[in-house]
Amino acid sequence: LSFLLFLIRYPLISFFKRKFFKQQSLEDVRKKYSHKLIPIQKILSDKGISFPISKLYLLAFKKERILEVHTEKNGKKLFLFSYRFTTFSGKLGPKLVEGDRQIPEGKYKIDYLNPNSSYHLSMKVSYPNAFDAEKAKLDGRENPGSDIFIHGKDVSIGCIAIGDDKIEELFLIVDASLQAFGKDSVEILIFPGKLEEGKFPDCEICPSWHKELYDVLRKDLLPFL
């Protein structure tokens, strides 16, 4: 019942916001939450990193329910700070079909920023990527799903929710990098969990090709360790 209420409630909120409230632009969001960047710029300055950040990595770990923010310095990856998921949906393992409530696993970009999200603010994840689409075709899955976001609030049906306060901060950090350095300046890497003795935690939804995916993700994660 609660899930059905969720499905009804947020589209209705979105409808009434569009119908009766002035839509805000990205510039509106920048002005409204600019104060959020003051402590962030201090953290970056202390680490010798300029703002906007020229290379930004968002690492999501599903088992730990944490989103880490990294950058590069002197050719090496550098951890900056992290955000806790406010909620979680699905299980460990990749997203396979529309409506399965799974958070994807893989490497992605930001497609666009949404300043008028039903979930306060949101950033569109470029799921499905080429690997996802290839495996969906091989499996005969016609609809691997879509509309995956990093957003605010404390609800999720396959997205990464970090709450309103934290999305205001991260939204502006990502926006600044995209403005200054373009789409390739921000990468999203979503893992089933952190490596334990060189291995990811066991998947709960395990397609035949999951080992191939996890081998790739392991190589992607190693430079950050």
mmCIF file of C-alpha atoms in Angstrom:
data_model
loop_
_atom_site.group_PDB
_atom_site.id
_atom_site.type_symbol
_atom_site.label_atom_id
_atom_site.label_comp_id
_atom_site.label_asym_id
_atom_site.label_seq_id
_atom_site.Cartn_x
_atom_site.Cartn_y
_atom_site.Cartn_z
ATOM 1 C CA LEU A 1 0.000 0.000 0.000
ATOM 2 C CA SER A 2 2.789 2.438 0.915
ATOM 3 C CA PHE A 3 4.473 1.807 -2.447
ATOM 4 C CA LEU A 4 1.204 2.543 -4.289
ATOM 5 C CA LEU A 5 0.795 5.756 -2.315
ATOM 6 C CA PHE A 6 4.354 6.675 -3.298
ATOM 7 C CA LEU A 7 3.593 6.115 -6.982
ATOM 8 C CA ILE A 8 0.494 8.301 -6.756
ATOM 9 C CA ARG A 9 1.819 10.995 -4.463
ATOM 10 C CA TYR A 10 4.936 12.207 -6.221
ATOM 11 C CA PRO A 11 3.536 12.457 -9.777
ATOM 12 C CA LEU A 12 0.643 14.472 -8.298
ATOM 13 C CA ILE A 13 3.065 16.767 -6.496
ATOM 14 C CA SER A 14 4.999 17.222 -9.742
ATOM 15 C CA PHE A 15 1.787 18.002 -11.645
ATOM 16 C CA PHE A 16 0.626 20.656 -9.171
ATOM 17 C CA LYS A 17 4.086 22.208 -9.043
ATOM 18 C CA ARG A 18 4.095 22.581 -12.830
ATOM 19 C CA LYS A 19 0.492 23.783 -12.895
ATOM 20 C CA PHE A 20 0.443 26.323 -10.097
ATOM 21 C CA PHE A 21 4.019 27.268 -9.247
ATOM 22 C CA LYS A 22 6.613 29.159 -11.256
ATOM 23 C CA GLN A 23 9.246 26.827 -12.622
ATOM 24 C CA GLN A 24 12.756 27.630 -11.465
ATOM 25 C CA SER A 25 15.768 27.759 -13.753
ATOM 26 C CA LEU A 26 19.267 26.483 -13.105
ATOM 27 C CA GLU A 27 20.268 30.083 -12.474
ATOM 28 C CA ASP A 28 17.551 30.366 -9.828
ATOM 29 C CA VAL A 29 18.970 27.295 -8.069
ATOM 30 C CA ARG A 30 22.505 28.680 -8.254
ATOM 31 C CA LYS A 31 21.437 31.895 -6.549
ATOM 32 C CA LYS A 32 19.130 30.252 -4.015
ATOM 33 C CA TYR A 33 21.682 27.757 -2.690
ATOM 34 C CA SER A 34 24.981 29.527 -3.401
ATOM 35 C CA HIS A 35 25.747 29.619 0.343
ATOM 36 C CA LYS A 36 26.034 25.810 0.254
ATOM 37 C CA LEU A 37 29.302 26.141 -1.654
ATOM 38 C CA ILE A 38 31.117 28.190 1.001
ATOM 39 C CA PRO A 39 32.136 25.223 3.234
ATOM 40 C CA ILE A 40 32.801 23.086 0.144
ATOM 41 C CA GLN A 41 35.219 25.634 -1.274
ATOM 42 C CA LYS A 42 37.025 25.709 2.085
ATOM 43 C CA ILE A 43 37.398 21.898 2.039
ATOM 44 C CA LEU A 44 38.728 22.028 -1.518
ATOM 45 C CA SER A 45 41.124 24.865 -0.745
ATOM 46 C CA ASP A 46 42.546 22.918 2.199
ATOM 47 C CA LYS A 47 43.193 19.991 -0.155
ATOM 48 C CA GLY A 48 44.736 22.188 -2.854
ATOM 49 C CA ILE A 49 41.837 21.730 -5.278
ATOM 50 C CA SER A 50 40.396 24.638 -7.247
ATOM 51 C CA PHE A 51 36.680 25.194 -7.802
ATOM 52 C CA PRO A 52 34.927 24.359 -10.109
ATOM 53 C CA ILE A 53 36.377 20.863 -9.969
ATOM 54 C CA SER A 54 37.845 19.897 -13.341
ATOM 55 C CA LYS A 55 37.367 16.145 -12.869
ATOM 56 C CA LEU A 56 34.641 14.854 -10.597
ATOM 57 C CA TYR A 57 33.925 11.228 -9.734
ATOM 58 C CA LEU A 58 30.757 10.153 -7.927
ATOM 59 C CA LEU A 59 31.207 6.643 -6.495
ATOM 60 C CA ALA A 60 28.051 4.957 -5.194
ATOM 61 C CA PHE A 61 28.322 1.830 -3.034
ATOM 62 C CA LYS A 62 24.975 0.073 -2.756
ATOM 63 C CA LYS A 63 25.684 -2.255 0.166
ATOM 64 C CA GLU A 64 27.117 0.569 2.291
ATOM 65 C CA ARG A 65 24.506 3.035 0.987
ATOM 66 C CA ILE A 66 27.030 5.779 0.514
ATOM 67 C CA LEU A 67 27.917 8.186 -2.307
ATOM 68 C CA GLU A 68 31.558 9.303 -2.332
ATOM 69 C CA VAL A 69 32.922 12.331 -4.155
ATOM 70 C CA HIS A 70 36.463 12.084 -5.542
ATOM 71 C CA THR A 71 38.682 14.131 -7.836
ATOM 72 C CA GLU A 72 42.245 13.949 -9.204
ATOM 73 C CA LYS A 73 45.422 15.602 -7.976
ATOM 74 C CA ASN A 74 48.925 15.072 -9.361
ATOM 75 C CA GLY A 75 47.676 12.143 -11.439
ATOM 76 C CA LYS A 76 46.124 10.326 -8.476
ATOM 77 C CA LYS A 77 42.546 9.962 -7.285
ATOM 78 C CA LEU A 78 41.673 11.984 -4.191
ATOM 79 C CA PHE A 79 38.711 11.445 -1.854
ATOM 80 C CA LEU A 80 36.853 14.654 -0.955
ATOM 81 C CA PHE A 81 33.696 13.845 1.044
ATOM 82 C CA SER A 82 30.676 11.552 1.052
ATOM 83 C CA TYR A 83 26.892 11.476 1.418
ATOM 84 C CA ARG A 84 24.683 8.815 2.970
ATOM 85 C CA PHE A 85 21.748 7.417 1.012
ATOM 86 C CA THR A 86 18.551 8.456 2.783
ATOM 87 C CA THR A 87 16.831 5.276 1.601
ATOM 88 C CA PHE A 88 17.452 2.288 -0.651
ATOM 89 C CA SER A 89 15.486 0.120 -3.052
ATOM 90 C CA GLY A 90 16.179 -3.164 -4.796
ATOM 91 C CA LYS A 91 18.975 -5.629 -4.130
ATOM 92 C CA LEU A 92 22.656 -6.084 -4.924
ATOM 93 C CA GLY A 93 23.019 -6.739 -8.637
ATOM 94 C CA PRO A 94 22.460 -4.777 -11.854
ATOM 95 C CA LYS A 95 19.243 -3.209 -13.067
ATOM 96 C CA LEU A 96 17.538 -5.407 -15.667
ATOM 97 C CA VAL A 97 14.016 -4.202 -16.511
ATOM 98 C CA GLU A 98 11.734 -1.213 -16.061
ATOM 99 C CA GLY A 99 10.030 -1.298 -12.687
ATOM 100 C CA ASP A 100 12.406 -3.738 -10.953
ATOM 101 C CA ARG A 101 13.362 -1.028 -8.401
ATOM 102 C CA GLN A 102 17.050 -1.814 -8.971
ATOM 103 C CA ILE A 103 19.771 0.813 -8.756
ATOM 104 C CA PRO A 104 22.003 0.193 -11.811
ATOM 105 C CA GLU A 105 25.628 -0.904 -11.545
ATOM 106 C CA GLY A 106 28.165 0.465 -13.995
ATOM 107 C CA LYS A 107 29.871 3.608 -15.291
ATOM 108 C CA TYR A 108 27.704 6.551 -16.322
ATOM 109 C CA LYS A 109 27.606 10.280 -17.078
ATOM 110 C CA ILE A 110 25.184 13.039 -16.129
ATOM 111 C CA ASP A 111 22.617 13.513 -18.905
ATOM 112 C CA TYR A 112 21.108 16.687 -17.464
ATOM 113 C CA LEU A 113 20.221 18.535 -14.265
ATOM 114 C CA ASN A 114 16.573 18.996 -13.275
ATOM 115 C CA PRO A 115 15.888 22.075 -11.110
ATOM 116 C CA ASN A 116 12.148 21.259 -10.980
ATOM 117 C CA SER A 117 12.249 17.657 -9.803
ATOM 118 C CA SER A 118 9.474 16.075 -7.742
ATOM 119 C CA TYR A 119 12.369 14.998 -5.508
ATOM 120 C CA HIS A 120 13.560 18.572 -4.854
ATOM 121 C CA LEU A 121 16.535 18.590 -7.251
ATOM 122 C CA SER A 122 17.813 15.765 -9.425
ATOM 123 C CA MET A 123 20.598 14.729 -11.784
ATOM 124 C CA LYS A 124 19.823 12.312 -14.606
ATOM 125 C CA VAL A 125 22.111 9.271 -14.785
ATOM 126 C CA SER A 126 22.911 8.033 -18.315
ATOM 127 C CA TYR A 127 21.450 4.561 -17.741
ATOM 128 C CA PRO A 128 21.356 2.386 -19.811
ATOM 129 C CA ASN A 129 24.929 2.687 -21.033
ATOM 130 C CA ALA A 130 26.334 0.724 -23.983
ATOM 131 C CA PHE A 131 27.084 -2.347 -21.825
ATOM 132 C CA ASP A 132 23.571 -2.332 -20.334
ATOM 133 C CA ALA A 133 21.988 -2.027 -23.776
ATOM 134 C CA GLU A 134 24.166 -4.796 -25.234
ATOM 135 C CA LYS A 135 23.291 -7.261 -22.462
ATOM 136 C CA ALA A 136 19.599 -6.363 -22.634
ATOM 137 C CA LYS A 137 19.618 -7.156 -26.352
ATOM 138 C CA LEU A 138 21.434 -10.467 -25.819
ATOM 139 C CA ASP A 139 18.996 -11.412 -23.042
ATOM 140 C CA GLY A 140 15.964 -10.429 -25.098
ATOM 141 C CA ARG A 141 14.956 -7.730 -22.609
ATOM 142 C CA GLU A 142 13.122 -5.072 -24.606
ATOM 143 C CA ASN A 143 12.888 -2.476 -21.821
ATOM 144 C CA PRO A 144 15.932 -2.372 -19.513
ATOM 145 C CA GLY A 145 14.508 0.664 -17.728
ATOM 146 C CA SER A 146 15.176 4.389 -17.646
ATOM 147 C CA ASP A 147 14.760 7.538 -15.554
ATOM 148 C CA ILE A 148 17.512 6.872 -13.033
ATOM 149 C CA PHE A 149 18.478 9.937 -10.998
ATOM 150 C CA ILE A 150 20.523 11.110 -8.061
ATOM 151 C CA HIS A 151 18.024 13.222 -6.148
ATOM 152 C CA GLY A 152 16.744 14.585 -2.849
ATOM 153 C CA LYS A 153 13.967 13.335 -0.534
ATOM 154 C CA ASP A 154 14.012 9.960 1.225
ATOM 155 C CA VAL A 155 12.223 7.798 -1.341
ATOM 156 C CA SER A 156 13.603 5.619 -4.132
ATOM 157 C CA ILE A 157 12.369 3.226 -6.792
ATOM 158 C CA GLY A 158 15.797 2.584 -8.295
ATOM 159 C CA CYS A 159 17.405 5.998 -7.842
ATOM 160 C CA ILE A 160 20.030 7.289 -5.419
ATOM 161 C CA ALA A 161 18.396 9.535 -2.812
ATOM 162 C CA ILE A 162 20.625 11.664 -0.569
ATOM 163 C CA GLY A 163 18.075 14.073 0.930
ATOM 164 C CA ASP A 164 17.191 17.673 0.126
ATOM 165 C CA ASP A 165 19.994 19.313 2.094
ATOM 166 C CA LYS A 166 22.760 17.272 0.470
ATOM 167 C CA ILE A 167 21.376 17.341 -3.075
ATOM 168 C CA GLU A 168 21.386 21.158 -2.947
ATOM 169 C CA GLU A 169 25.115 20.998 -2.288
ATOM 170 C CA LEU A 170 26.014 18.243 -4.746
ATOM 171 C CA PHE A 171 23.770 19.696 -7.461
ATOM 172 C CA LEU A 172 25.741 22.962 -7.408
ATOM 173 C CA ILE A 173 29.104 21.179 -7.326
ATOM 174 C CA VAL A 174 28.189 19.098 -10.379
ATOM 175 C CA ASP A 175 26.585 22.058 -12.149
ATOM 176 C CA ALA A 176 29.749 24.131 -11.752
ATOM 177 C CA SER A 177 31.931 21.352 -13.212
ATOM 178 C CA LEU A 178 29.576 20.776 -16.139
ATOM 179 C CA GLN A 179 29.445 24.500 -16.911
ATOM 180 C CA ALA A 180 33.192 24.983 -16.749
ATOM 181 C CA PHE A 181 34.515 21.725 -18.193
ATOM 182 C CA GLY A 182 31.692 19.947 -20.036
ATOM 183 C CA LYS A 183 29.896 16.634 -19.757
ATOM 184 C CA ASP A 184 33.032 14.491 -19.580
ATOM 185 C CA SER A 185 34.156 16.243 -16.392
ATOM 186 C CA VAL A 186 31.723 14.203 -14.260
ATOM 187 C CA GLU A 187 31.683 10.400 -14.035
ATOM 188 C CA ILE A 188 29.319 8.247 -11.989
ATOM 189 C CA LEU A 189 30.459 4.786 -10.932
ATOM 190 C CA ILE A 190 27.902 2.594 -9.183
ATOM 191 C CA PHE A 191 29.209 -0.512 -7.419
ATOM 192 C CA PRO A 192 27.398 -3.332 -5.589
ATOM 193 C CA GLY A 193 29.556 -2.521 -2.566
ATOM 194 C CA LYS A 194 33.132 -2.002 -1.469
ATOM 195 C CA LEU A 195 35.783 -4.603 -2.172
ATOM 196 C CA GLU A 196 36.351 -7.114 0.615
ATOM 197 C CA GLU A 197 39.507 -9.192 0.160
ATOM 198 C CA GLY A 198 39.538 -8.094 -3.474
ATOM 199 C CA LYS A 199 35.937 -9.111 -4.146
ATOM 200 C CA PHE A 200 32.609 -7.346 -4.339
ATOM 201 C CA PRO A 201 29.827 -8.594 -2.064
ATOM 202 C CA ASP A 202 27.789 -11.420 -3.564
ATOM 203 C CA CYS A 203 25.030 -10.273 -5.875
ATOM 204 C CA GLU A 204 21.425 -11.103 -5.033
ATOM 205 C CA ILE A 205 20.243 -10.625 -8.609
ATOM 206 C CA CYS A 206 22.842 -12.366 -10.749
ATOM 207 C CA PRO A 207 22.449 -12.457 -14.543
ATOM 208 C CA SER A 208 24.747 -14.829 -16.417
ATOM 209 C CA TRP A 209 27.073 -11.950 -17.325
ATOM 210 C CA HIS A 210 27.416 -10.376 -13.867
ATOM 211 C CA LYS A 211 31.003 -11.643 -13.422
ATOM 212 C CA GLU A 212 32.008 -9.855 -16.623
ATOM 213 C CA LEU A 213 30.465 -6.647 -15.284
ATOM 214 C CA TYR A 214 32.105 -7.020 -11.878
ATOM 215 C CA ASP A 215 35.528 -7.622 -13.435
ATOM 216 C CA VAL A 216 35.196 -4.298 -15.271
ATOM 217 C CA LEU A 217 33.929 -2.498 -12.167
ATOM 218 C CA ARG A 218 36.765 -3.906 -10.062
ATOM 219 C CA LYS A 219 39.309 -2.406 -12.475
ATOM 220 C CA ASP A 220 37.413 0.900 -12.399
ATOM 221 C CA LEU A 221 37.480 0.982 -8.593
ATOM 222 C CA LEU A 222 41.139 0.054 -7.993
ATOM 223 C CA PRO A 223 42.578 3.549 -8.765
ATOM 224 C CA PHE A 224 40.438 4.976 -5.948
ATOM 225 C CA LEU A 225 41.768 2.585 -3.293
#
